[in-house]
Each structure stands twice: as C-alpha cells, then as structure tokens.
Amino acid sequence: MQYHHGRYTTNKVWVFGLVDTSHQPARGYMQIVDRRDANTLIPLIRAHTLPGTIVHSDQWAAYAQVAATIPHIAQHSTVNHSLEFVNPTTGTHTQHVESYWGRVKKRFKSMKGVQRPSYLDEFMWRERCGTEPSMAFDSILADIPCLT
C-alpha cells in the first residue's frame, strides 16, 4: 500500500472491558490483558461485578463458565455475533461495551494506540472525576490529602 496507509500492527494488545449500564452514560472498566482465556477473564469479571449482576456477552469460549463459576452473577445471556448483533429471543447485545470502547479508542487515536495501562486508567478516572480540565484539576486537589 502506498505510504503504508492501512497497515496492521504486529503488536496486538488485548483489552478486556465491563460496562455498568446503571449510569448514564454507561460507566466502564477496561484492563489490558495478556490472554483472552477463562483463567484470565473470569477472575476479572468476579472482581469487578457486584452480587445480582446481569452479564451480557458474546459467545467467546472464555465466557462459557461465567454463571457456573461466579456465584454472585444473577444471569448470563449471550449473543452469537457470527449470526446476529442482537439475540432475537432474549434481546441480549453487547452494544454498551462496544460504544464504551469506541469512546476509549477515539481518545487514544491521537496517542497512536493503547500502549500503557495508565492510558486506560486516565480515561476511566477522567470519566468519573471530570471531563473538563478544571473539573479534573479540582478532583486532583481534592484527592491529594487521601494520598498522604
């Protein structure tokens, strides 16, 4: 390709994400992971969900045991993305996490990709503590006494 436009990177970075839809806009949690297997993802789901959580996911093999291995999950519904975007029977979809990831990627495109976990941490912090620079600065000043 001319000028290397559209070239794929060989440095793949996997990001796992969860989204809490009880907030508007939905509030997320993202973490860079080395693997996308159940041994990696199930503990993250367990650590970042509350009792009674309803999980919607695609049918990635690592998610197959979510309900069986995490007792506090109230329900786990899936959608088969190779067939549809929304499960026609249950209405299950993953659009909330896709939308959240889109917001994250928009921020990172100017940084030339997700290269450090701190980029994700900063995005999540700004989302919770203020998207405007003055709000973020005030939040930092308020949080400094907690660090000492």
Coordinates of C-alpha atoms in Angstrom, one line a residue:
M1 CA 0.0 0.0 0.0
Q2 CA 1.2 3.5 -0.8
Y3 CA 2.7 5.4 2.2
H4 CA 1.9 2.4 4.4
H5 CA -1.7 3.5 5.0
G6 CA -4.0 0.8 6.4
R7 CA -1.0 -1.3 7.6
Y8 CA -1.8 -3.5 10.5
T9 CA 0.4 -3.5 13.6
T10 CA 2.1 -6.7 14.7
N11 CA 1.9 -5.6 18.4
K12 CA -1.5 -6.8 19.3
V13 CA -2.9 -5.5 22.6
W14 CA -5.9 -7.2 24.2
V15 CA -8.3 -5.0 26.2
F16 CA -11.0 -6.6 28.4
G17 CA -13.9 -4.4 29.4
L18 CA -17.0 -4.3 31.5
V19 CA -19.7 -1.7 31.5
D20 CA -22.2 -0.7 34.2
T21 CA -25.4 0.5 32.5
S22 CA -27.0 1.8 35.7
H23 CA -25.1 5.1 35.0
Q24 CA -25.9 7.4 32.1
P25 CA -23.7 7.4 30.1
A26 CA -22.7 3.9 30.9
R27 CA -19.5 3.7 33.1
G28 CA -16.8 1.2 32.2
Y29 CA -13.8 -0.6 33.4
M30 CA -11.1 -1.7 31.0
Q31 CA -7.8 -3.5 31.5
I32 CA -5.1 -4.7 29.2
V33 CA -4.7 -8.5 29.4
D34 CA -2.1 -10.8 28.1
R35 CA -4.5 -13.6 27.3
R36 CA -8.2 -13.9 26.5
D37 CA -8.8 -17.2 28.2
A38 CA -11.1 -18.1 31.0
N39 CA -8.3 -18.3 33.6
T40 CA -7.6 -14.6 32.8
L41 CA -11.1 -13.2 32.3
I42 CA -13.2 -15.0 34.9
P43 CA -11.3 -13.5 37.9
L44 CA -11.6 -10.1 36.4
I45 CA -15.4 -10.5 36.0
R46 CA -15.6 -11.8 39.6
A47 CA -13.5 -8.9 40.9
H48 CA -15.4 -6.1 39.1
T49 CA -19.1 -7.2 39.5
L50 CA -21.5 -7.0 42.4
P51 CA -24.0 -9.5 43.7
G52 CA -27.0 -9.7 41.4
T53 CA -25.1 -8.5 38.3
I54 CA -26.6 -9.5 35.0
V55 CA -23.9 -10.2 32.4
H56 CA -24.4 -9.9 28.6
S57 CA -21.6 -11.2 26.5
D58 CA -20.8 -12.6 23.1
Q59 CA -20.1 -16.3 22.9
W60 CA -16.4 -16.2 23.3
A61 CA -15.3 -19.5 24.8
A62 CA -13.8 -17.9 27.9
Y63 CA -17.2 -16.6 28.9
A64 CA -18.9 -20.1 28.8
Q65 CA -18.5 -20.7 32.5
V66 CA -19.4 -17.2 33.9
A67 CA -22.6 -18.2 35.5
A68 CA -21.3 -21.5 36.8
T69 CA -18.0 -20.2 38.3
I70 CA -19.2 -16.8 39.7
P71 CA -21.9 -17.4 42.2
H72 CA -23.0 -13.7 42.6
I73 CA -23.9 -13.4 38.9
A74 CA -27.7 -13.4 38.7
Q75 CA -27.9 -14.1 35.0
H76 CA -25.6 -14.6 32.0
S77 CA -27.1 -14.1 28.5
T78 CA -25.2 -14.3 25.2
V79 CA -25.4 -13.2 21.6
N80 CA -23.8 -15.1 18.7
H81 CA -22.0 -12.4 16.8
S82 CA -21.4 -14.7 13.8
L83 CA -25.2 -14.8 13.3
E84 CA -26.6 -11.5 14.7
F85 CA -25.9 -8.4 16.7
V86 CA -28.9 -8.9 19.0
N87 CA -30.1 -12.2 20.3
P88 CA -33.7 -12.3 18.8
T89 CA -35.0 -14.4 21.7
T90 CA -33.5 -12.6 24.7
G91 CA -32.6 -9.2 23.3
T92 CA -29.1 -9.6 24.6
H93 CA -26.5 -7.4 22.8
T94 CA -23.0 -6.1 23.6
Q95 CA -23.6 -2.6 22.2
H96 CA -22.9 -0.8 25.5
V97 CA -19.4 -2.2 25.8
E98 CA -18.8 -1.6 22.1
S99 CA -19.9 2.0 22.5
Y100 CA -17.7 2.5 25.6
W101 CA -14.7 1.0 23.7
G102 CA -15.4 3.4 20.8
R103 CA -15.2 6.4 23.2
V104 CA -11.9 5.0 24.6
K105 CA -10.5 4.4 21.1
K106 CA -11.4 7.9 20.0
R107 CA -9.3 9.3 22.8
F108 CA -6.4 7.0 22.0
K109 CA -6.2 7.5 18.3
S110 CA -4.4 10.8 18.9
M111 CA -2.0 8.9 21.1
K112 CA -1.3 6.4 18.3
G113 CA -2.8 3.4 20.2
V114 CA -3.1 1.9 23.7
Q115 CA 0.5 1.4 24.8
R116 CA 0.3 1.6 28.5
P117 CA -2.3 0.6 31.1
S118 CA -2.0 4.1 32.5
Y119 CA -3.9 5.5 29.4
L120 CA -6.9 3.3 30.3
D121 CA -6.6 4.3 33.9
E122 CA -6.6 8.0 33.0
F123 CA -9.6 7.6 30.7
M124 CA -11.6 5.9 33.4
W125 CA -10.5 8.5 36.1
R126 CA -11.5 11.4 33.8
E127 CA -14.8 9.8 33.1
R128 CA -15.6 9.7 36.8
C129 CA -13.8 12.8 38.1
G130 CA -14.4 15.4 35.4
T131 CA -14.0 15.6 31.6
E132 CA -13.3 19.3 31.7
P133 CA -9.7 20.3 32.7
S134 CA -10.9 22.5 35.6
M135 CA -13.0 19.7 37.0
A136 CA -10.1 17.2 36.7
F137 CA -7.8 19.7 38.4
D138 CA -10.2 20.3 41.3
S139 CA -10.6 16.5 41.7
I140 CA -6.8 16.1 41.8
L141 CA -6.6 18.7 44.5
A142 CA -9.4 17.0 46.5
D143 CA -7.8 13.6 46.2
I144 CA -4.3 14.7 47.2
P145 CA -5.0 14.6 51.0
C146 CA -6.1 11.0 50.6
L147 CA -2.7 10.0 49.3
T148 CA -0.8 11.2 52.4

